[in-house]
Each structure stands twice: as C-alpha cells, then as structure tokens.
Coordinates of C-alpha atoms in Angstrom, one line a residue:
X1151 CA 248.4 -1.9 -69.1
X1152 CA 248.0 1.4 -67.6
X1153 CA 251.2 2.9 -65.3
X1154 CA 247.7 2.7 -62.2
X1155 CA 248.0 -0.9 -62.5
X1156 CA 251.9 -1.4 -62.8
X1157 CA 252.3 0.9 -60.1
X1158 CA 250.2 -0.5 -57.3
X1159 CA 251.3 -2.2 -54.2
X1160 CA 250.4 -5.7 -55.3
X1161 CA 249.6 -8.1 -52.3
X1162 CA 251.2 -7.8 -48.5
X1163 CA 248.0 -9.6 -48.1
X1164 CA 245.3 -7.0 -48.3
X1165 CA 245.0 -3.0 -48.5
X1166 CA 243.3 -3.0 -45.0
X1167 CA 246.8 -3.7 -43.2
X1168 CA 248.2 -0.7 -45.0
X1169 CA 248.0 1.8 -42.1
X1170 CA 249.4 0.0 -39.1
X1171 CA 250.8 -3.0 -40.7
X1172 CA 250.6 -7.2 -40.3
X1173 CA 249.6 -7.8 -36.6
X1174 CA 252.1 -8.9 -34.1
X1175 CA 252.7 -12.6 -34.3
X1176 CA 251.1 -14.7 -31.1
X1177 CA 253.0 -17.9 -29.6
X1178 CA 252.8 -21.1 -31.5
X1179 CA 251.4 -23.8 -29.9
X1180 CA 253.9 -25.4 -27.9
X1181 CA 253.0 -28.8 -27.8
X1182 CA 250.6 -31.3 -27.0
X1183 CA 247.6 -29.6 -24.4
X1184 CA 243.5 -30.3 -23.8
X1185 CA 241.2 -27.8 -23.7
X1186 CA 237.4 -28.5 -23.7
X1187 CA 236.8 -26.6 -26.8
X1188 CA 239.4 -26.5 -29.7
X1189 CA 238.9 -23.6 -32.6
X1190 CA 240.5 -24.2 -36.0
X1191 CA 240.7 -20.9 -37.9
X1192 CA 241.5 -17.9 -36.6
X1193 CA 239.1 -15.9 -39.2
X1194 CA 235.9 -13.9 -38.0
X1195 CA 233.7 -17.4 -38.0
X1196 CA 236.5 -18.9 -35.5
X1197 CA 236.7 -15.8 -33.4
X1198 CA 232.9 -14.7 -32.9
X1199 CA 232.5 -18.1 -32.1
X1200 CA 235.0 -18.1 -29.0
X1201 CA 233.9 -15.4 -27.9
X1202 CA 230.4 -16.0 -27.6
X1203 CA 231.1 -19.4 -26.2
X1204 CA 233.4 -18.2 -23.6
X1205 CA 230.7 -15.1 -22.8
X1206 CA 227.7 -17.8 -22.5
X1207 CA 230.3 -20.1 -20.4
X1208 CA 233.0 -18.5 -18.9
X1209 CA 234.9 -21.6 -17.0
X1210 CA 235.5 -23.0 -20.5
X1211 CA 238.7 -23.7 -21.7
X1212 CA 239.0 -22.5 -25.1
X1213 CA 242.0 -22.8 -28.0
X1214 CA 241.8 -21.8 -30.9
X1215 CA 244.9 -22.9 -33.9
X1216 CA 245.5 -20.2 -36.8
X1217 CA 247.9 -21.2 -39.8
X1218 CA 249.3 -18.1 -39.8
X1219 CA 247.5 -14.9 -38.4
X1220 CA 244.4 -14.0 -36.9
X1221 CA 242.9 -12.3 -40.3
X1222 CA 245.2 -13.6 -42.4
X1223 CA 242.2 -15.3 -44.9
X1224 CA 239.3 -13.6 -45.9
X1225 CA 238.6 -12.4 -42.5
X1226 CA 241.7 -9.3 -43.3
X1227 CA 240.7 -9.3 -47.1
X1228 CA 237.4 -8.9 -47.9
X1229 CA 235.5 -5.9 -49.2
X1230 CA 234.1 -4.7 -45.8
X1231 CA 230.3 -5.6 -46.7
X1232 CA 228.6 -6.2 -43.6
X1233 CA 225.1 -7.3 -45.1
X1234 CA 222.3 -9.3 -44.9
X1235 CA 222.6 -11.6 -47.5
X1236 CA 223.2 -15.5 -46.9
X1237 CA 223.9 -18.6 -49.7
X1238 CA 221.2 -20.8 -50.3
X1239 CA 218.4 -19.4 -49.1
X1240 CA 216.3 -20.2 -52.2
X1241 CA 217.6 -24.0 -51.7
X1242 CA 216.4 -23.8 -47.9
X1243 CA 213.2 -22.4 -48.9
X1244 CA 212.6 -25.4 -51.3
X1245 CA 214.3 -28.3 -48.3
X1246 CA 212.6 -26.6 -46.0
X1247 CA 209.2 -24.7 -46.8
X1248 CA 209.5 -20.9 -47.2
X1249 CA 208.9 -19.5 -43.6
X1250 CA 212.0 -21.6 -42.5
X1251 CA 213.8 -19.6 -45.2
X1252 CA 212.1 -16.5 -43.8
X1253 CA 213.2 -17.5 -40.6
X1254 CA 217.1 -17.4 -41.8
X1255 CA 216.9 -14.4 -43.3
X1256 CA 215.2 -12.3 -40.5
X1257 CA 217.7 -14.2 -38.7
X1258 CA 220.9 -12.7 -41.0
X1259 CA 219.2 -9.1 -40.8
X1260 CA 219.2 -9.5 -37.5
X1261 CA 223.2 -9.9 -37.4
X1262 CA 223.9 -7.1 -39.4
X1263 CA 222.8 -4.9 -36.2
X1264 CA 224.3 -7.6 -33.6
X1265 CA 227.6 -7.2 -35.2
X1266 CA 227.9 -3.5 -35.0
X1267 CA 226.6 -4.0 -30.8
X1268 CA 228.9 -6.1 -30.2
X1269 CA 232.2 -4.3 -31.5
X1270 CA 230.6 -1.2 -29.9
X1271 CA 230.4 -3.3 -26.4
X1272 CA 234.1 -4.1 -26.9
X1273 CA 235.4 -0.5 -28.1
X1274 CA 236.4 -2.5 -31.2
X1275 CA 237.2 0.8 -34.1
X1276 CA 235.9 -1.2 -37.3
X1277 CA 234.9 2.2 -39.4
X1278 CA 231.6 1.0 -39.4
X1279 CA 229.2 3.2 -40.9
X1280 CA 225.3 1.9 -41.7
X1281 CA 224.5 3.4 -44.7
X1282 CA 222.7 -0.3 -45.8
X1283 CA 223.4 -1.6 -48.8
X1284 CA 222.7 -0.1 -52.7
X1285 CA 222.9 -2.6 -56.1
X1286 CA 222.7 -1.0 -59.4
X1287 CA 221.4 -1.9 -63.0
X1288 CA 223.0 -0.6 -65.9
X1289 CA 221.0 -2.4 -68.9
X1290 CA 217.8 -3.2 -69.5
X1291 CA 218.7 -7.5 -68.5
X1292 CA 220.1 -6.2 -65.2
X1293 CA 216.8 -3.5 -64.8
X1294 CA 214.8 -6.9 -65.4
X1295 CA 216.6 -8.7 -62.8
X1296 CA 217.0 -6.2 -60.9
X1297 CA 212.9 -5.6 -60.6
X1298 CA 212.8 -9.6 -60.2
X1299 CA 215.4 -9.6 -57.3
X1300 CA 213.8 -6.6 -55.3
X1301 CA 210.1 -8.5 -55.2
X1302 CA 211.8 -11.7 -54.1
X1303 CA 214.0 -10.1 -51.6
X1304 CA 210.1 -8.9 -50.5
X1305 CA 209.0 -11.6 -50.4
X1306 CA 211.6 -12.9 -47.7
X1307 CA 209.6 -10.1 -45.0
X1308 CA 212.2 -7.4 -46.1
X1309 CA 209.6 -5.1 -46.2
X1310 CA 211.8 -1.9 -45.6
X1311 CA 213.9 -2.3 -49.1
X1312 CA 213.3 0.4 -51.6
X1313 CA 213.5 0.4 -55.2
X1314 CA 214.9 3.8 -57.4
X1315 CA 214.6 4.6 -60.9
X1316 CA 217.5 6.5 -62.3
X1317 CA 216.9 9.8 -60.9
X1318 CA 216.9 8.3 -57.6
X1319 CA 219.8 6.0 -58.2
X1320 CA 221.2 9.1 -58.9
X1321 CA 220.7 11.4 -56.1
X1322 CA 222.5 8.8 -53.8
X1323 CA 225.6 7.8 -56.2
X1324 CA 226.3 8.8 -59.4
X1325 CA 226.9 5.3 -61.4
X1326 CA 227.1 6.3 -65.2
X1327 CA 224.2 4.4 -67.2
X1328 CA 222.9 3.6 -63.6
X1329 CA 218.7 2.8 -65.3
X1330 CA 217.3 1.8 -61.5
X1331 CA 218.6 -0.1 -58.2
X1332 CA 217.3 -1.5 -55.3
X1333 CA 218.7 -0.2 -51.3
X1334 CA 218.0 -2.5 -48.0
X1335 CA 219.0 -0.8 -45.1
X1336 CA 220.4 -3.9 -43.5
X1337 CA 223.9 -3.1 -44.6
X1338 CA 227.3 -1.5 -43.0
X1339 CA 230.3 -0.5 -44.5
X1340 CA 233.2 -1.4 -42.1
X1341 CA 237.4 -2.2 -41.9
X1342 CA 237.9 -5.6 -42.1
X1343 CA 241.2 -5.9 -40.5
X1344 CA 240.8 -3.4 -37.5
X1345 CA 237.0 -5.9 -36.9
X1346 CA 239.4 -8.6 -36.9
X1347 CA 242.6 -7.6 -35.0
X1348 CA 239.5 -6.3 -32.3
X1349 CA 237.6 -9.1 -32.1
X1350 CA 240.8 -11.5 -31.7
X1351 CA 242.0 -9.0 -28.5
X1352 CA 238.6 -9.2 -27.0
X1353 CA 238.4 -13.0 -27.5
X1354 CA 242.0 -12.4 -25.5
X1355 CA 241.2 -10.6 -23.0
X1356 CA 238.0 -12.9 -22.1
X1357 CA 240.5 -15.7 -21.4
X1358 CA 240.6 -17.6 -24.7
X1359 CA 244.2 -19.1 -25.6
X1360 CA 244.6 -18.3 -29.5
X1361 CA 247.9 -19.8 -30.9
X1362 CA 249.2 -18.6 -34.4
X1363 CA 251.6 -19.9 -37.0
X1364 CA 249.8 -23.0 -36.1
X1365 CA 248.6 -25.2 -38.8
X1366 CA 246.3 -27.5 -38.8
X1367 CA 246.9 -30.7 -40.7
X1368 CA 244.1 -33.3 -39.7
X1369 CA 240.9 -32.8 -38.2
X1370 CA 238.9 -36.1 -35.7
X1371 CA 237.2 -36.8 -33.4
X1372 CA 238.3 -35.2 -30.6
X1373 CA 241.9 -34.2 -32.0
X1374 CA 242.9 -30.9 -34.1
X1375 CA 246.9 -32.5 -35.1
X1376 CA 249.4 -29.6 -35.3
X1377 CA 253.2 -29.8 -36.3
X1378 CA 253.5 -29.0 -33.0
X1379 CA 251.3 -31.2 -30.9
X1380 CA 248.0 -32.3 -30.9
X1381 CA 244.9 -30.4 -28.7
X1382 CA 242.2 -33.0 -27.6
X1383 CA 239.1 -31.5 -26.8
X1384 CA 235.4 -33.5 -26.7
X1385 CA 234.6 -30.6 -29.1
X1386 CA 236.7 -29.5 -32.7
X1387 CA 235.1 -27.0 -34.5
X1388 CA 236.2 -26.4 -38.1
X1389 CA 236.0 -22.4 -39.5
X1390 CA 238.1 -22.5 -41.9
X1391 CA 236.4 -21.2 -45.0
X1392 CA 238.5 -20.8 -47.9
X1393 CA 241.5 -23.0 -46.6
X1394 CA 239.3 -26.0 -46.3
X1395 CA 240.9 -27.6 -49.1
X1396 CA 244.8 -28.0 -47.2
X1397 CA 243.1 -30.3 -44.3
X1398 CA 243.4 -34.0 -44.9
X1399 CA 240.4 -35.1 -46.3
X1400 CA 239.0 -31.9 -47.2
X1401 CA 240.6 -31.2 -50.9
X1402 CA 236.8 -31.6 -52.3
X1403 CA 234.4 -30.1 -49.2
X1404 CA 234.5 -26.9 -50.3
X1405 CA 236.1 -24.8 -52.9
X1406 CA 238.7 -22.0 -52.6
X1407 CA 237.0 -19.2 -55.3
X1408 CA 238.9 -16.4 -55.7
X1409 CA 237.9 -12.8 -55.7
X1410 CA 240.0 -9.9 -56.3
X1411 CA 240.2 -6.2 -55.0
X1412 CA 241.9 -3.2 -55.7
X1413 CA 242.1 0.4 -53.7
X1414 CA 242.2 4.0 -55.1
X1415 CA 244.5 6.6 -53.6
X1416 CA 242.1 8.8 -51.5
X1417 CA 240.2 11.1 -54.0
X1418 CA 239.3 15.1 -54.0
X1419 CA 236.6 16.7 -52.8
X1420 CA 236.0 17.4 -56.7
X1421 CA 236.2 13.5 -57.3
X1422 CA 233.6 13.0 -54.4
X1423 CA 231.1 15.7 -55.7
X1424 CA 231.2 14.0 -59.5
X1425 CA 230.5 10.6 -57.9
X1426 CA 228.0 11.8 -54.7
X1427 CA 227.7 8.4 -52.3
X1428 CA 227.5 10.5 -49.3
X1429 CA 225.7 8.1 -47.8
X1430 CA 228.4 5.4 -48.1
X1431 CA 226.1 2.6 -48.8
X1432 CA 228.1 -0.6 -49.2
X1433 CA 227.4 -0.7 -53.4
X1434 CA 227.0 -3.8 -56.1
X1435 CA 225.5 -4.3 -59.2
X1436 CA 223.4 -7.0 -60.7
X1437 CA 226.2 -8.3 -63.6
X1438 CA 226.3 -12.0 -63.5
X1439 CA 230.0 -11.2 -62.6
X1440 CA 229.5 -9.0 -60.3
X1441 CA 231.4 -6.4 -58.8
X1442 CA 231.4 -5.2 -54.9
X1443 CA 232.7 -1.7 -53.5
X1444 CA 232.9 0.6 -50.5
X1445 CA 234.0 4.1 -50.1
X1446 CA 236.7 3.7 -47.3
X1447 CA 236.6 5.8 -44.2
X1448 CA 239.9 7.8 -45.7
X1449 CA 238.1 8.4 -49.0
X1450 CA 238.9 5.9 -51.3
X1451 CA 237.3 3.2 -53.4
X1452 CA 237.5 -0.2 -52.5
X1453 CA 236.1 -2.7 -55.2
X1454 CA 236.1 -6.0 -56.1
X1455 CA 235.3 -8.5 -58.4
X1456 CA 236.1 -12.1 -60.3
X1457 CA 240.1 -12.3 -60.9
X1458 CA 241.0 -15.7 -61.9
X1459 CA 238.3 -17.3 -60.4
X1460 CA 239.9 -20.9 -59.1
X1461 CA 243.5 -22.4 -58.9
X1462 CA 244.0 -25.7 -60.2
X1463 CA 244.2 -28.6 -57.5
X1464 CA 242.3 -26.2 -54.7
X1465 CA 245.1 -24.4 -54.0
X1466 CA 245.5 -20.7 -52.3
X1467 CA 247.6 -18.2 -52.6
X1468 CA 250.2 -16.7 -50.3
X1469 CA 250.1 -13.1 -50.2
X1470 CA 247.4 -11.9 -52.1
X1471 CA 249.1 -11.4 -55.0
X1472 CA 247.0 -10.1 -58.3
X1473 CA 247.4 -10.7 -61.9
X1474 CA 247.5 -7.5 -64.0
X1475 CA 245.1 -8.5 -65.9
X1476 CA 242.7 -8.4 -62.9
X1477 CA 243.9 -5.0 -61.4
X1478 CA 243.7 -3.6 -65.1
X1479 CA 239.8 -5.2 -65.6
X1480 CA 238.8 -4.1 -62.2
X1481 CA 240.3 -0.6 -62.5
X1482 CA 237.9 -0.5 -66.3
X1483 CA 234.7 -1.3 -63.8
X1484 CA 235.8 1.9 -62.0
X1485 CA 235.5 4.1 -64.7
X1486 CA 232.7 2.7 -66.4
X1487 CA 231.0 3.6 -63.5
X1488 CA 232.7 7.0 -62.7
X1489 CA 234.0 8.3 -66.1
X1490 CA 235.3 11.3 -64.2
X1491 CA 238.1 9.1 -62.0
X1492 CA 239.5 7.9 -65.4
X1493 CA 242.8 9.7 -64.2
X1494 CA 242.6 8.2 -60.5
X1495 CA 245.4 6.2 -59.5
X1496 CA 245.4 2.4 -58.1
X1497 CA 247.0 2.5 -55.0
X1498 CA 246.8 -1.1 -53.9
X1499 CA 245.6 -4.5 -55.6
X1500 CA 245.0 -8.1 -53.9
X1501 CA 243.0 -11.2 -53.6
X1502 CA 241.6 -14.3 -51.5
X1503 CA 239.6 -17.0 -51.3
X1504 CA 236.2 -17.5 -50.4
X1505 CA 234.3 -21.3 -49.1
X1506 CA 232.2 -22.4 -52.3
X1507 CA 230.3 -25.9 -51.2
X1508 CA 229.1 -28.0 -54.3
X1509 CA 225.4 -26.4 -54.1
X1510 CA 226.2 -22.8 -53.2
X1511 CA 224.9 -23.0 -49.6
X1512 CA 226.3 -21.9 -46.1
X1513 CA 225.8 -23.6 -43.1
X1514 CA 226.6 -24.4 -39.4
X1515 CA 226.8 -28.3 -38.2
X1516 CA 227.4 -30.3 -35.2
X1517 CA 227.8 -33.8 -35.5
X1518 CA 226.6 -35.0 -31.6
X1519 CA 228.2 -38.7 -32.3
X1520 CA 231.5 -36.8 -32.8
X1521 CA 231.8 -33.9 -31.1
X1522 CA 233.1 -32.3 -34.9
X1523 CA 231.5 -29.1 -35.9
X1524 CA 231.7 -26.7 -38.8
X1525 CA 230.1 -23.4 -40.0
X1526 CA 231.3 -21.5 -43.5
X1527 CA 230.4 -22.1 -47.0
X1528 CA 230.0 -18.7 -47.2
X1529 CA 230.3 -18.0 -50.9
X1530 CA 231.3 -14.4 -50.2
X1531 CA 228.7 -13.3 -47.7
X1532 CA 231.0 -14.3 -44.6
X1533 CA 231.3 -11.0 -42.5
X1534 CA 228.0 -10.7 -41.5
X1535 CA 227.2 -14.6 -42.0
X1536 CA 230.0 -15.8 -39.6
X1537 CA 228.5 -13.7 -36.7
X1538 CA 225.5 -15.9 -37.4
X1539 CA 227.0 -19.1 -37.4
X1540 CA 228.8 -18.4 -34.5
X1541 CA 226.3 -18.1 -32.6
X1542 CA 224.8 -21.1 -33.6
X1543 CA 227.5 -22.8 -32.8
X1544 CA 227.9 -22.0 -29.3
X1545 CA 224.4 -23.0 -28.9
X1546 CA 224.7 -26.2 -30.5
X1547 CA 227.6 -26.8 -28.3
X1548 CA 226.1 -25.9 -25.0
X1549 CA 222.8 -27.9 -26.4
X1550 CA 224.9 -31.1 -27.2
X1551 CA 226.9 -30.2 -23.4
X1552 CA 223.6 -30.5 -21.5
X1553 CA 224.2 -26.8 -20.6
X1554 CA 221.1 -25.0 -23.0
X1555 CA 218.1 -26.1 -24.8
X1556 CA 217.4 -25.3 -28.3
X1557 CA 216.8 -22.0 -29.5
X1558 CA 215.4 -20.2 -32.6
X1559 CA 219.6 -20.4 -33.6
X1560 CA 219.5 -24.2 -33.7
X1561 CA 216.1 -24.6 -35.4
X1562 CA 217.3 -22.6 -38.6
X1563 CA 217.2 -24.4 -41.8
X1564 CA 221.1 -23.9 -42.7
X1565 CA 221.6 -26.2 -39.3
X1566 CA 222.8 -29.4 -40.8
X1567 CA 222.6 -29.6 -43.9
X1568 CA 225.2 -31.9 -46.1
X1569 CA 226.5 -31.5 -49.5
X1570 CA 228.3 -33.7 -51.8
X1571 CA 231.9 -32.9 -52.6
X1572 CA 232.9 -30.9 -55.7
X1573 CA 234.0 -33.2 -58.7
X1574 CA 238.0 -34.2 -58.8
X1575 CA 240.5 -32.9 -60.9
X1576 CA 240.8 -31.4 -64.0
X1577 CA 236.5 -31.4 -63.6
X1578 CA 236.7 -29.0 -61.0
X1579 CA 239.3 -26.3 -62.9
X1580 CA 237.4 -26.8 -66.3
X1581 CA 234.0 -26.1 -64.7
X1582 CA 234.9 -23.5 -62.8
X1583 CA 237.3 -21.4 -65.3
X1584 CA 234.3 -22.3 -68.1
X1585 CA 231.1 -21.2 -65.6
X1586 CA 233.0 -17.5 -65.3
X1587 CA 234.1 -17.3 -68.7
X1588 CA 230.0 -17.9 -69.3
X1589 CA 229.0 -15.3 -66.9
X1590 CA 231.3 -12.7 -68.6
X1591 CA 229.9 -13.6 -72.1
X1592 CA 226.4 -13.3 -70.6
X1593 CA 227.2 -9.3 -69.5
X1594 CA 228.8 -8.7 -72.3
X1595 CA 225.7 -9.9 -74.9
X1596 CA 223.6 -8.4 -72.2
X1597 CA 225.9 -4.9 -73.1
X1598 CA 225.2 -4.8 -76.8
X1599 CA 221.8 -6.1 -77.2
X1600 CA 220.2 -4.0 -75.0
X1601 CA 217.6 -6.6 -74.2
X1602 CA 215.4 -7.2 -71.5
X1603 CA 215.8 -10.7 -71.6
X1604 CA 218.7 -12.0 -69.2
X1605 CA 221.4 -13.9 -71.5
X1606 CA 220.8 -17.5 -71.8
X1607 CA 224.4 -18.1 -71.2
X1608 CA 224.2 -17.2 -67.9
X1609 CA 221.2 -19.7 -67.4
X1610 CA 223.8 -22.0 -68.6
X1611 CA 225.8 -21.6 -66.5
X1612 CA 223.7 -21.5 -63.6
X1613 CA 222.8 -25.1 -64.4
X1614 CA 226.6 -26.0 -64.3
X1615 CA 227.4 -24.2 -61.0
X1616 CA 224.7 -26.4 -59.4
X1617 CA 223.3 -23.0 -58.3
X1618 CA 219.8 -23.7 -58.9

C-alpha cells in the first residue's frame, strides 16, 4: 500500500464538500401535512423535478422528503460528468424501432445544454466548463471497440463526434499507450455538490418546502410514510436512485452498484504540461471496467472507477468510506495513464451507489391509476439524465392533472417501461461480484494479448448482466 493511499481523507461523504463543508441541515418534517405533489429524494432527479413543476405551475404545493441531505447520494458524489449518454438505448431501439431511440438520445444531447441554462438562469456556481467529452483506447480490443462505438454513436444522428488516432489523442491529453479515441462535444465538466446545494436553494426560493433528515419508509398510493408523519398528496414521485433498495418493497427494483473515486492534491504547472487536457474534456476509456475522470476547477484529478462493486443484501454505505484496496487500484489507473504523476499524492478517496435495474435501462413512469411516479435507473449516467427525467415528469404530471397535453418529453421511449426485479439473495451478490471479476479478467487478457478481438469473457459477462 503506498503512504498516497494511507494518507487520504477517506470518506466525509465525497471530496466535493471539501471546500465549504456538509450543507446546513434543513427542518425535519414535523408531522403529518398534504401537499398536492410529494418528492422523495432529495438528489438532482428529485430537485430538477420540483423545480420545473413549480416553474410550469406555480400555485402548487410541493414537498419534497430527503433521508438525510440534499446531495447526500450520488447527487454530492459523482464524478461531475455532465454528458449525453443514457442506459438502454440499444434496448429502446430494439422495443421501440430505432428513430424512437434517436429521438432519446437527441433528447439527452439536448439536456447537456439545458442543464448548463438553467444553473446559469439561477446564478447557480457549478464549475461548469464544456469541453465535451473524450474516451480513450489503449490496446488494440479497445481500438476495435472503440472504432465500433464511434459509428454507432453515428448512427444515433451524433453527427458532430470526432474520432483521433494517437497523434490526435495526443495533442488534447497525454494518456500513455493512448492508440485512438473518440470526442462528442455534448459533454461538461462541472461540481457536483455546489449544482446540488444551488439547485436545492433555487427550488427554495421558488416556494418548494424540502424537509431533510426525513426518511422515507413506505411509498402508496397517495402516502410517502415518514417517522415523523405521513404527506398525502394525489401525486408521490419516487427519485431515489441508489437508495431504492431501503423502501419497503423495493429490496429487488433496482440495485445499489458501487463506484468509487479518489482526488489528487492539486498538481504543478509542470504536472499539467506532461499530461496537456487543456481543454478539460470530461475523460473515459473503453476498458470493460471502466474508469471516469475530470480535471477539477482547482487543478486536480478526479477519477473513478469499480471498488467493490455490490454489498450483500442491497445495502449502502454511510459515509463514503473506501477500501484500500480501491484507492490503491484506482490511484495504479492514474499512473498508467500519466507515468509522470507516479509521485502525486491522493488527497481524498470515496464512494456511492448508483440505480442498476435488472436490464440496464433508465426510465421515467407515471402510473395514472395511482398517482405513483418514478424516474432513475440511471446506471451511472444520472447528472445529465435526471435533468431529463425531470422534465418528463412534470409533464406527465401536468398531462395526468388535465393541466398540459403530451409533448415530445412524454412520447420518448424510456416513458414507461417495466423491468423485472433483480434475483434474491446470495444470486444477486454472486452475480454481481462474478460479472466484475469477468470484466477485469477480460482487460487484463485484452492487456497481454494484444489482440484485436474483444475478450470473450467480457461477452460472458454481458450475457450475465442481462446487458444485451
């Protein structure tokens, strides 16, 4: 273990509440109340979708219940990829013919720009800088993939992607072994805890009521049932992502996946120059366990990857607390791809969870019999996604409400859609710990052999996820 990893600030929920610290705690609800919409989840998917209810209808009375903090999930955690990408298209393209999946995505491109308006409009800081959005290939299976992915992403309208060969790759970051890699410009990096605590003021200061330290034990029809009271509302939307798991009912909706993150100190001028990324493109690479990183707006590295991917029994973590191990094996990713930051220290490490559904696809629902409505599933692709799906939401509710028609939003081919539940316990550990433990053998033969050919373990696996 190197002193970088033993020496990190492990946890205090994420490295983005470093600077000004865990926000002030709002009220708890204080006992039973109505309200005509009720909120559960005070994440990005929760938040964008009282605000844009309360801007479309202002006389509504809005609440929305967090467990703990507005940002305290994956909303104040993630890697600060603002992007175009969304789970399941592929399976929408197949349910629903391919220009309803084209449809969706123009839709999710779309978002990435609607996003950065609307924290402008609201003089919300986020860091935001559009410098789109860069994955690399670094053998001659990811070159292969990465060639395959770039013509479907074409396919899918994005006609403005570019594809680089190495010199090219080059010229924009400096990834060591970097053989090609594919740019969209639909792509910001941003602060995910500053979009957050903004987006829950604004939501504030339009009226809405948002209650934390609030938990949320049971979800129906009509009732969101607190420790501290109940909220009836002819509306209960559910946006809790990663924390479906802990609401009665819900251990086997959707799964809690962990991802994990860790934070350099801020680097030289030097360091910059060795690894370029002046255009602070949001950066991945095309591993089947793959890693995602930023260059923060006070000049460090932010990356992420696959920790321990899944605790037994669905359950989520506290504090954001990371395993060694996973700070030392994301910390090697650094230097593999920057040789020269071998001696760069890790200043912070943590993780969350992420919404997995059984077949890997968002989407945004509304059951009109029921008045019970849910958006997430986001497989990792939430910041931008929630935006999305809050939209859609407030026009589903204001469709069901007699107050809107349907629009291009509520015609989209995520709207809907139902997915089994994930298999019970120990299936659900044993698939999950074996599909990653697949994935990393597959990059690691892909390493070695220097082949073309994508491993077959990772098809393998694949087939287990229920990904294809």
């Amino acid at each position: 273990m190197s002193s970088s990893a033993s020496s990190a600030v492990n946890g205090g929920i994420s490295f983005w509440y470093t600077d000004d610290g865990l926000p002030t705690a709002r009220a708890p609800l204080p006992g039973d109340t109505t309200a005509d919409v009720v909120i559960v989840g005070g994440g990005y998917t929760g938040l964008w979708t009282a605000y844009y209810l309360k801007k479309a209808a202002p006389s509504l009375r809005i609440v929305v219940l967090e467990q703990k903090f507005c940002g305290y999930g994956a909303s104040g955690r993630n890697g600060g990829w603002l992007y175009n990408g969304i789970a399941g298209r592929d399976r929408y393209a197949r349910l629903h013919g391919h220009e309803a999946a084209v449809r969706l995505q123009k839709a999710m491109n779309d978002t990435v720009d609607e996003v950065v308006r609307a924290a402008a409009e609201e003089g919300i800081e986020a860091d935001v800088h559009k410098g789109g959005v860069l994955e690399v290939a670094t053998s001659p299976a990811q070159a292969a993939r990465l060639r395959a992915f770039h013509e479907h992403e074409l396919s899918y309208g994005e006609k403005d992607r570019e594809l680089y060969g190495a010199e090219e790759t080059a010229e924009r970051i400096r990834v060591a072994g970097a053989v090609g890699s594919s740019w969209t410009p639909h792509g910001a990096r941003l602060h995910p805890a500053k979009l957050v605590k903004g987006l829950a003021a604004a939501v504030e200061a339009l009226g809405v009521t948002v209650h934390e330290s609030t938990p949320v034990t049971e979800i129906r029809p009509r009732h969101a049932v607190t420790p501290y009271g109940t909220v009836r509302a002819p509306y209960v939307l559910r946006c809790t992502e990663g924390f479906t798991a802990s609401l009665k009912g819900h251990r086997r909706t959707w799964l809690p996946m962990n991802s994990s993150m860790i934070a350099t100190e801020p680097l030289t001028a030097e360091q910059w120059e060795s690894v370029g990324w002046e255009g602070r493109e949001t950066l991945g690479d095309m591993a089947h366990a793959y890693m995602y990183a930023q260059r923060t707006a006070d000049g460090r590295i932010a990356l992420g990857g696959r920790g321990v991917p899944y605790r037994f029994g669905s359950r989520t973590d506290n504090d954001g607390r990371t395993q060694e191990a996973t700070i030392e094996a994301l910390r090697e990713i650094l230097v593999r791809f920057f040789p020269a930051l071998a001696g760069v220290a890790v200043a912070h490490a943590w993780s969350g969870v992420l919404g997995v559904p059984r077949d890997w696809c968002a989407t945004v629902t509304l059951d009109r019999s029921t008045g019970l409505g849910w958006a997430g599933g986001y497989v990792g692709s939430g910041v931008a996604t929630a935006n999305l799906a809050a939209r859609t939401l407030r026009d589903l509710v204001q469709l069901d409400s007699g107050q809107g028609g349907g629009t291009e939003l509520t015609g989209l081919p995520w709207v809907g859609h139902r997915v089994r539940k994930w298999e019970p316990e120990p299936l659900r550990w044993l698939g999950v710990h074996g599909m990653y433990a697949t994935y990393r053998a597959a990059d690691r033969r892909e390493s070695t052999t220097h082949s073309p050919e994508s491993s077959h373990l990772a098809r393998l696996a694949d087939r287990v996820a229920g990904r294809h």
